[in-house]
């Protein structure tokens, strides 16, 4: 019998109700031991006063298995209903059926259902849930400073805590981009442990990494090989630590370069192995810096200043900085000490620290002694004043012991110059 237009909506609701009930019962029968449904359903039957049918309220989540069951049940219900009378069941019959409906909150409570569809980012949420979401500010697409990335990068945060000055590193674009790509646990932690094993203290790591940020691009195994090479050349572990602290880029150079540098100084200066080792320990940047200043200064000492080879050896082993000193400073200092103060080569060789002293300090003290009549630098004569005392002691001791005058007199004299 054909349904009337008024009966079609009521028939559709009744069929939908029966399909949901059958689906719930079917799911209950096939529930696996030890398995429960995920939370997500809320089914509480309510009888409508005007339409006399159940209204079911679902939460945001439906399982695929339950959907398939309801589809198959709905199709079978429609076939059965086609042979029945067009009259709908009474309200009492519906009430009896509703009493048999299981509670979804108590009986269909499964926590791990197989083949659950993944949560979609497009799934709608309530206003209350939306308010609780805290979104991080987006990363800047481009920036000239690492400061904009610190809040988003655990690596940068920990480097700052170590004392690394990011404002100096960000001046080097490649280094700054490298830090943004590094992972602290994977890329930096092992490097820090290695540096501590070499001899860099915790309070020195920040300054070291600020200067030598390029060490993060070095292979850790290569760094260990370079340390092993230095130890094989009879440098002690304390020597290696001192060299790395004074010359942070030392370990960035290959074993071949380090070996060539040691060979150069031993051959060029004709030093023994021990003296060569002591020389680079005191001034390790000889291994990392350019060799051009060294070669130029060696020519200056021999050709312009007139020192002999053995005199040069003696001076540079006492004051290694003489190998890398400014050429103009060397010549001006020698000219004043040798030609103005009339100090011969052999005395200068005994006190090479004069080349490591500011020239204006030498001039001021020499002129004051000349004013007092006490500028006597010949060790064979009375009242001899050595170059060591002239340049190394503070003003108070210089005035009291050497010039035999007060500091106030010395300062008044300097104002007259």
Short mmCIF file of C-alpha atoms in Angstrom, two decimals:
data_model
loop_
_atom_site.label_atom_id
_atom_site.label_comp_id
_atom_site.label_asym_id
_atom_site.label_seq_id
_atom_site.Cartn_x
_atom_site.Cartn_y
_atom_site.Cartn_z
CA UNK A 1 0.00 0.00 0.00
CA UNK A 2 1.32 3.42 -0.93
CA UNK A 3 2.08 5.90 1.80
CA UNK A 4 0.37 9.22 1.89
CA UNK A 5 2.34 12.46 1.78
CA UNK A 6 1.66 13.09 5.46
CA UNK A 7 2.87 9.62 6.46
CA UNK A 8 6.22 9.71 4.64
CA UNK A 9 8.09 11.85 7.24
CA UNK A 10 6.68 9.79 10.10
CA UNK A 11 7.68 6.54 8.35
CA UNK A 12 11.20 7.85 7.72
CA UNK A 13 11.71 8.77 11.38
CA UNK A 14 10.39 5.40 12.53
CA UNK A 15 12.73 3.56 10.16
CA UNK A 16 15.67 5.65 11.31
CA UNK A 17 14.85 4.87 14.94
CA UNK A 18 14.71 1.12 14.37
CA UNK A 19 18.02 1.18 12.45
CA UNK A 20 19.80 2.92 15.29
CA UNK A 21 18.38 0.51 17.89
CA UNK A 22 19.41 -2.53 15.83
CA UNK A 23 22.87 -1.08 15.30
CA UNK A 24 23.34 -0.58 19.02
CA UNK A 25 22.27 -4.13 19.83
CA UNK A 26 24.46 -5.56 17.07
CA UNK A 27 27.52 -3.67 18.33
CA UNK A 28 26.87 -4.98 21.84
CA UNK A 29 26.79 -8.58 20.62
CA UNK A 30 30.12 -8.31 18.77
CA UNK A 31 32.04 -6.37 21.37
CA UNK A 32 35.48 -7.90 21.88
CA UNK A 33 36.57 -8.95 25.37
CA UNK A 34 38.71 -6.31 27.01
CA UNK A 35 37.75 -3.65 24.38
CA UNK A 36 35.49 -0.64 24.95
CA UNK A 37 34.22 2.15 22.75
CA UNK A 38 35.81 5.55 22.80
CA UNK A 39 34.00 8.33 24.60
CA UNK A 40 32.12 10.46 22.12
CA UNK A 41 28.51 9.44 22.09
CA UNK A 42 25.61 10.88 24.05
CA UNK A 43 22.31 9.10 23.34
CA UNK A 44 19.40 9.90 25.63
CA UNK A 45 15.92 9.09 24.19
CA UNK A 46 13.35 11.84 24.38
CA UNK A 47 9.68 11.46 23.26
CA UNK A 48 8.34 14.40 21.30
CA UNK A 49 4.89 15.53 22.44
CA UNK A 50 3.65 16.41 18.95
CA UNK A 51 5.33 13.89 16.64
CA UNK A 52 5.59 11.00 19.16
CA UNK A 53 9.02 9.81 18.02
CA UNK A 54 12.47 9.57 19.69
CA UNK A 55 15.04 12.30 19.22
CA UNK A 56 18.62 11.16 19.50
CA UNK A 57 21.47 13.56 20.24
CA UNK A 58 24.94 12.57 19.05
CA UNK A 59 28.22 14.15 20.00
CA UNK A 60 30.90 14.95 17.46
CA UNK A 61 32.27 11.47 16.91
CA UNK A 62 30.80 8.46 14.99
CA UNK A 63 32.59 5.22 14.26
CA UNK A 64 32.68 3.72 10.79
CA UNK A 65 31.55 0.31 12.00
CA UNK A 66 28.43 1.72 13.63
CA UNK A 67 27.62 3.65 10.46
CA UNK A 68 27.92 0.55 8.29
CA UNK A 69 25.69 -1.43 10.68
CA UNK A 70 23.01 1.22 10.62
CA UNK A 71 23.09 1.33 6.80
CA UNK A 72 22.55 -2.41 6.45
CA UNK A 73 19.85 -2.47 9.13
CA UNK A 74 18.07 0.49 7.57
CA UNK A 75 17.87 -1.23 4.18
CA UNK A 76 16.41 -4.42 5.70
CA UNK A 77 13.91 -2.38 7.69
CA UNK A 78 12.71 -0.64 4.56
CA UNK A 79 12.12 -4.00 2.81
CA UNK A 80 10.08 -5.30 5.73
CA UNK A 81 8.03 -2.17 5.98
CA UNK A 82 7.02 -2.32 2.31
CA UNK A 83 4.85 -5.40 3.01
CA UNK A 84 3.29 -4.04 6.18
CA UNK A 85 0.40 -1.70 6.74
CA UNK A 86 0.92 2.00 6.26
CA UNK A 87 -0.23 2.65 9.80
CA UNK A 88 2.58 3.61 12.18
CA UNK A 89 2.94 1.92 15.59
CA UNK A 90 1.18 3.55 18.48
CA UNK A 91 2.89 5.66 21.07
CA UNK A 92 2.61 2.82 23.61
CA UNK A 93 4.41 0.46 21.21
CA UNK A 94 7.12 3.06 20.73
CA UNK A 95 7.44 3.46 24.49
CA UNK A 96 7.90 -0.27 24.90
CA UNK A 97 10.64 -0.21 22.30
CA UNK A 98 12.34 2.69 23.92
CA UNK A 99 12.51 0.80 27.18
CA UNK A 100 14.66 -1.81 25.43
CA UNK A 101 17.13 0.76 24.08
CA UNK A 102 20.52 0.37 25.75
CA UNK A 103 22.27 3.42 27.19
CA UNK A 104 25.20 4.45 25.01
CA UNK A 105 27.02 5.95 27.99
CA UNK A 106 26.99 2.73 30.00
CA UNK A 107 26.76 -0.19 27.58
CA UNK A 108 28.51 1.15 24.47
CA UNK A 109 31.56 2.47 26.37
CA UNK A 110 34.56 1.32 24.30
CA UNK A 111 37.94 3.00 24.54
CA UNK A 112 39.96 1.40 21.78
CA UNK A 113 37.94 0.64 18.66
CA UNK A 114 39.73 -0.83 15.65
CA UNK A 115 39.95 1.25 12.50
CA UNK A 116 38.98 4.56 14.08
CA UNK A 117 39.15 7.43 11.60
CA UNK A 118 41.77 10.08 12.50
CA UNK A 119 40.63 13.36 13.96
CA UNK A 120 40.35 15.97 11.26
CA UNK A 121 41.77 19.50 11.71
CA UNK A 122 38.56 20.68 9.98
CA UNK A 123 36.37 19.14 12.67
CA UNK A 124 34.16 21.85 14.22
CA UNK A 125 34.70 22.71 17.88
CA UNK A 126 32.67 24.62 20.40
CA UNK A 127 33.31 28.22 21.40
CA UNK A 128 34.47 27.07 24.86
CA UNK A 129 37.10 24.77 23.30
CA UNK A 130 38.21 27.49 20.90
CA UNK A 131 38.79 29.94 23.77
CA UNK A 132 41.09 27.44 25.52
CA UNK A 133 43.38 27.12 22.48
CA UNK A 134 46.64 29.06 22.92
CA UNK A 135 48.35 29.67 19.59
CA UNK A 136 52.05 30.51 19.46
CA UNK A 137 52.98 33.61 17.47
CA UNK A 138 54.10 32.68 13.95
CA UNK A 139 57.77 32.61 13.02
CA UNK A 140 58.88 35.65 11.06
CA UNK A 141 59.39 34.76 7.39
CA UNK A 142 62.66 36.73 7.38
CA UNK A 143 64.61 38.67 9.96
CA UNK A 144 67.93 40.40 10.40
CA UNK A 145 68.27 39.33 14.03
CA UNK A 146 68.20 36.00 15.86
CA UNK A 147 66.28 37.66 18.67
CA UNK A 148 63.03 37.13 16.73
CA UNK A 149 63.60 33.35 16.77
CA UNK A 150 64.71 32.81 20.37
CA UNK A 151 61.18 32.25 21.70
CA UNK A 152 60.59 29.54 19.08
CA UNK A 153 63.95 27.74 19.23
CA UNK A 154 65.06 25.55 22.12
CA UNK A 155 68.56 25.51 20.61
CA UNK A 156 68.91 29.30 20.72
CA UNK A 157 67.45 29.46 24.23
CA UNK A 158 70.02 27.01 25.59
CA UNK A 159 72.88 28.72 23.79
CA UNK A 160 71.87 32.02 25.40
CA UNK A 161 71.88 30.30 28.81
CA UNK A 162 75.44 29.12 28.08
CA UNK A 163 76.48 32.73 27.52
CA UNK A 164 76.64 32.76 23.72
CA UNK A 165 76.32 36.29 22.30
CA UNK A 166 73.85 35.85 19.44
CA UNK A 167 74.18 39.51 18.44
CA UNK A 168 77.72 38.79 17.25
CA UNK A 169 76.83 35.55 15.49
CA UNK A 170 73.90 37.06 13.59
CA UNK A 171 76.34 39.35 11.77
CA UNK A 172 77.40 36.22 9.88
CA UNK A 173 74.37 35.13 7.85
CA UNK A 174 75.55 31.58 7.17
CA UNK A 175 76.34 30.97 10.83
CA UNK A 176 72.97 32.35 11.94
CA UNK A 177 71.10 30.15 9.46
CA UNK A 178 73.11 27.15 10.62
CA UNK A 179 72.09 27.68 14.26
CA UNK A 180 68.42 27.83 13.26
CA UNK A 181 68.73 24.42 11.59
CA UNK A 182 70.57 22.69 14.42
CA UNK A 183 68.91 20.50 17.03
CA UNK A 184 70.38 20.93 20.50
CA UNK A 185 70.15 17.28 21.54
CA UNK A 186 71.37 15.84 18.21
CA UNK A 187 73.87 18.42 16.98
CA UNK A 188 75.10 20.54 19.90
CA UNK A 189 75.05 18.46 23.07
CA UNK A 190 77.80 16.07 21.95
CA UNK A 191 79.93 19.02 20.80
CA UNK A 192 79.65 20.63 24.23
CA UNK A 193 80.67 17.40 25.94
CA UNK A 194 83.67 17.15 23.61
CA UNK A 195 84.79 20.71 24.37
CA UNK A 196 84.50 20.09 28.10
CA UNK A 197 86.60 16.95 27.69
CA UNK A 198 89.24 19.00 25.84
CA UNK A 199 89.44 21.41 28.77
CA UNK A 200 86.96 24.22 28.14
CA UNK A 201 85.25 25.08 31.43
CA UNK A 202 81.49 25.66 31.71
CA UNK A 203 81.95 29.39 32.21
CA UNK A 204 84.17 29.55 29.11
CA UNK A 205 81.82 27.78 26.68
CA UNK A 206 79.79 30.91 25.88
CA UNK A 207 82.78 33.03 24.91
CA UNK A 208 84.36 30.14 23.00
CA UNK A 209 81.24 29.43 20.92
CA UNK A 210 80.66 33.12 20.28
CA UNK A 211 84.10 33.35 18.66
CA UNK A 212 84.16 29.95 17.00
CA UNK A 213 80.53 29.35 16.01
CA UNK A 214 81.88 27.64 12.88
CA UNK A 215 82.83 24.62 14.98
CA UNK A 216 79.23 23.38 14.69
CA UNK A 217 79.86 22.75 10.99
CA UNK A 218 82.86 20.54 11.78
CA UNK A 219 82.61 16.78 12.00
CA UNK A 220 83.04 15.64 15.60
CA UNK A 221 85.24 12.70 14.62
CA UNK A 222 87.63 15.05 12.77
CA UNK A 223 87.91 17.23 15.86
CA UNK A 224 88.84 14.21 17.96
CA UNK A 225 91.47 13.21 15.39
CA UNK A 226 93.08 16.67 15.61
CA UNK A 227 93.24 16.51 19.38
CA UNK A 228 94.78 13.04 19.14
CA UNK A 229 97.39 14.41 16.72
CA UNK A 230 98.46 17.15 19.14
CA UNK A 231 98.72 14.64 21.95
CA UNK A 232 100.85 12.42 19.72
CA UNK A 233 103.30 15.34 19.32
CA UNK A 234 103.85 15.29 23.08
CA UNK A 235 101.59 18.22 23.84
CA UNK A 236 100.07 17.54 27.24
CA UNK A 237 96.32 17.65 27.76
CA UNK A 238 96.82 20.88 29.72
CA UNK A 239 98.79 22.31 26.78
CA UNK A 240 95.97 21.42 24.35
CA UNK A 241 93.38 22.99 26.64
CA UNK A 242 95.43 26.19 26.94
CA UNK A 243 95.96 26.36 23.18
CA UNK A 244 92.27 25.85 22.39
CA UNK A 245 91.23 28.52 24.91
CA UNK A 246 93.71 31.06 23.50
CA UNK A 247 93.09 30.16 19.85
CA UNK A 248 89.44 29.01 19.54
CA UNK A 249 89.82 28.23 15.83
CA UNK A 250 92.72 25.82 16.39
CA UNK A 251 90.63 22.66 16.08
CA UNK A 252 89.02 23.90 12.86
CA UNK A 253 92.28 23.25 10.99
CA UNK A 254 93.13 19.90 9.52
CA UNK A 255 95.91 17.66 10.79
CA UNK A 256 97.89 18.36 7.61
CA UNK A 257 97.83 22.12 8.22
CA UNK A 258 98.76 21.78 11.88
CA UNK A 259 101.66 19.53 10.94
CA UNK A 260 102.85 21.95 8.24
CA UNK A 261 102.77 24.88 10.66
CA UNK A 262 104.80 23.09 13.31
CA UNK A 263 107.30 22.08 10.66
CA UNK A 264 107.55 25.65 9.35
CA UNK A 265 108.46 27.19 12.71
CA UNK A 266 110.89 24.44 13.55
CA UNK A 267 112.65 24.83 10.20
CA UNK A 268 112.43 28.62 9.74
CA UNK A 269 113.57 29.47 13.27
CA UNK A 270 115.87 26.45 13.57
CA UNK A 271 114.39 25.55 16.93
CA UNK A 272 114.43 22.23 18.69
CA UNK A 273 111.22 20.19 18.94
CA UNK A 274 110.75 21.18 22.58
CA UNK A 275 111.29 24.91 21.93
CA UNK A 276 108.92 24.78 18.97
CA UNK A 277 106.30 23.13 21.14
CA UNK A 278 106.77 25.69 23.92
CA UNK A 279 106.55 28.53 21.39
CA UNK A 280 103.14 27.52 20.00
CA UNK A 281 101.76 26.71 23.45
CA UNK A 282 102.50 30.28 24.55
CA UNK A 283 101.18 31.77 21.28
CA UNK A 284 98.89 29.18 19.64
CA UNK A 285 97.58 31.66 17.07
CA UNK A 286 100.87 31.04 15.26
CA UNK A 287 99.16 27.83 14.10
CA UNK A 288 95.94 29.55 13.00
CA UNK A 289 96.99 32.97 11.71
CA UNK A 290 98.65 34.03 8.50
CA UNK A 291 102.33 33.31 8.00
CA UNK A 292 102.97 36.51 6.06
CA UNK A 293 103.53 38.74 9.14
CA UNK A 294 105.89 36.14 10.56
CA UNK A 295 107.97 35.99 7.41
CA UNK A 296 107.99 39.79 7.11
CA UNK A 297 109.11 40.31 10.72
CA UNK A 298 111.91 37.80 10.37
CA UNK A 299 113.26 39.87 7.47
CA UNK A 300 112.89 43.10 9.49
CA UNK A 301 114.91 41.71 12.42
CA UNK A 302 117.68 40.47 10.16
CA UNK A 303 117.90 43.10 7.43
CA UNK A 304 116.55 46.36 8.90
CA UNK A 305 117.33 46.05 12.61
CA UNK A 306 120.57 44.11 12.22
CA UNK A 307 120.02 41.26 14.68
CA UNK A 308 121.82 37.96 14.25
CA UNK A 309 119.96 34.70 13.82
CA UNK A 310 120.76 33.40 17.31
CA UNK A 311 119.67 36.78 18.78
CA UNK A 312 116.36 36.50 16.97
CA UNK A 313 115.89 32.97 18.34
CA UNK A 314 116.51 34.18 21.87
CA UNK A 315 114.09 37.12 21.62
CA UNK A 316 111.18 35.26 20.05
CA UNK A 317 111.38 32.38 22.52
CA UNK A 318 111.19 34.98 25.31
CA UNK A 319 108.50 37.14 23.65
CA UNK A 320 106.63 35.09 20.98
CA UNK A 321 104.45 38.09 20.09
CA UNK A 322 107.45 39.62 18.37
CA UNK A 323 106.74 37.26 15.46
CA UNK A 324 103.34 38.84 14.80
CA UNK A 325 103.96 42.41 15.97
CA UNK A 326 103.25 45.39 13.74
CA UNK A 327 106.23 46.12 11.53
CA UNK A 328 105.99 49.90 11.99
CA UNK A 329 105.84 49.56 15.76
CA UNK A 330 108.92 47.33 15.76
CA UNK A 331 111.01 49.74 13.70
CA UNK A 332 109.91 52.86 15.64
CA UNK A 333 110.64 51.22 19.00
CA UNK A 334 114.03 49.97 17.89
CA UNK A 335 114.94 53.37 16.43
CA UNK A 336 114.19 55.20 19.67
CA UNK A 337 115.82 52.65 21.99
CA UNK A 338 118.91 52.08 19.85
CA UNK A 339 119.50 55.51 18.29
CA UNK A 340 118.05 57.91 20.91
CA UNK A 341 118.74 56.02 24.12
CA UNK A 342 122.00 54.59 22.68
CA UNK A 343 121.35 51.04 23.83
CA UNK A 344 123.31 48.45 21.81
CA UNK A 345 121.91 45.27 20.24
CA UNK A 346 123.24 42.84 22.83
CA UNK A 347 121.45 44.68 25.67
CA UNK A 348 118.20 44.86 23.72
CA UNK A 349 118.46 41.10 23.15
CA UNK A 350 118.59 40.55 26.92
CA UNK A 351 115.40 42.61 27.43
CA UNK A 352 113.21 41.92 24.36
CA UNK A 353 110.06 42.92 26.30
CA UNK A 354 110.89 46.47 25.21
CA UNK A 355 109.31 45.57 21.86
CA UNK A 356 106.13 44.59 23.69
CA UNK A 357 105.81 47.99 25.44
CA UNK A 358 104.04 51.10 24.22
CA UNK A 359 106.49 53.52 22.72
CA UNK A 360 105.05 56.63 24.43
CA UNK A 361 105.66 55.02 27.83
CA UNK A 362 109.34 54.45 26.99
CA UNK A 363 109.66 58.02 25.74
CA UNK A 364 108.02 59.62 28.81
CA UNK A 365 110.20 57.78 31.30
CA UNK A 366 113.42 58.26 29.33
CA UNK A 367 112.79 62.01 28.95
CA UNK A 368 112.02 62.35 32.68
CA UNK A 369 115.23 60.54 33.61
CA UNK A 370 117.17 62.72 31.16
CA UNK A 371 115.61 65.84 32.79
CA UNK A 372 116.78 64.57 36.19
CA UNK A 373 120.19 63.54 34.84
CA UNK A 374 119.68 59.87 35.66
CA UNK A 375 119.35 58.34 32.14
CA UNK A 376 122.21 55.87 32.44
CA UNK A 377 121.76 52.51 30.62
CA UNK A 378 125.34 51.23 30.54
CA UNK A 379 125.70 48.25 32.93
CA UNK A 380 129.43 49.01 33.28
CA UNK A 381 128.78 52.42 34.86
CA UNK A 382 127.24 53.49 38.21
CA UNK A 383 123.50 54.13 38.60
CA UNK A 384 122.73 51.68 35.84
CA UNK A 385 119.05 51.42 34.87
CA UNK A 386 117.99 48.24 33.10
CA UNK A 387 115.44 48.21 30.31
CA UNK A 388 113.43 45.68 32.29
CA UNK A 389 112.81 48.10 35.16
CA UNK A 390 112.34 51.02 32.82
CA UNK A 391 109.36 49.46 31.04
CA UNK A 392 107.84 46.90 33.41
CA UNK A 393 107.29 48.55 36.81
CA UNK A 394 104.36 50.89 37.66
CA UNK A 395 104.77 54.68 37.94
CA UNK A 396 104.91 54.76 41.74
CA UNK A 397 107.82 52.33 41.94
CA UNK A 398 109.54 53.88 38.93
CA UNK A 399 109.48 57.34 40.57
CA UNK A 400 110.52 56.10 44.00
CA UNK A 401 113.27 53.61 43.08
CA UNK A 402 114.53 54.71 39.66
CA UNK A 403 113.86 58.45 39.29
CA UNK A 404 114.16 59.25 43.03
CA UNK A 405 111.27 61.69 42.66
CA UNK A 406 107.59 61.92 43.53
CA UNK A 407 104.76 60.86 41.29
CA UNK A 408 103.44 64.44 41.37
CA UNK A 409 106.71 65.69 39.94
CA UNK A 410 106.53 63.09 37.19
CA UNK A 411 102.98 64.11 36.27
CA UNK A 412 103.91 67.82 36.27
CA UNK A 413 106.77 67.03 33.93
CA UNK A 414 104.49 65.16 31.53
CA UNK A 415 102.18 68.18 31.36
CA UNK A 416 105.10 70.27 30.11
CA UNK A 417 105.79 67.98 27.18
#
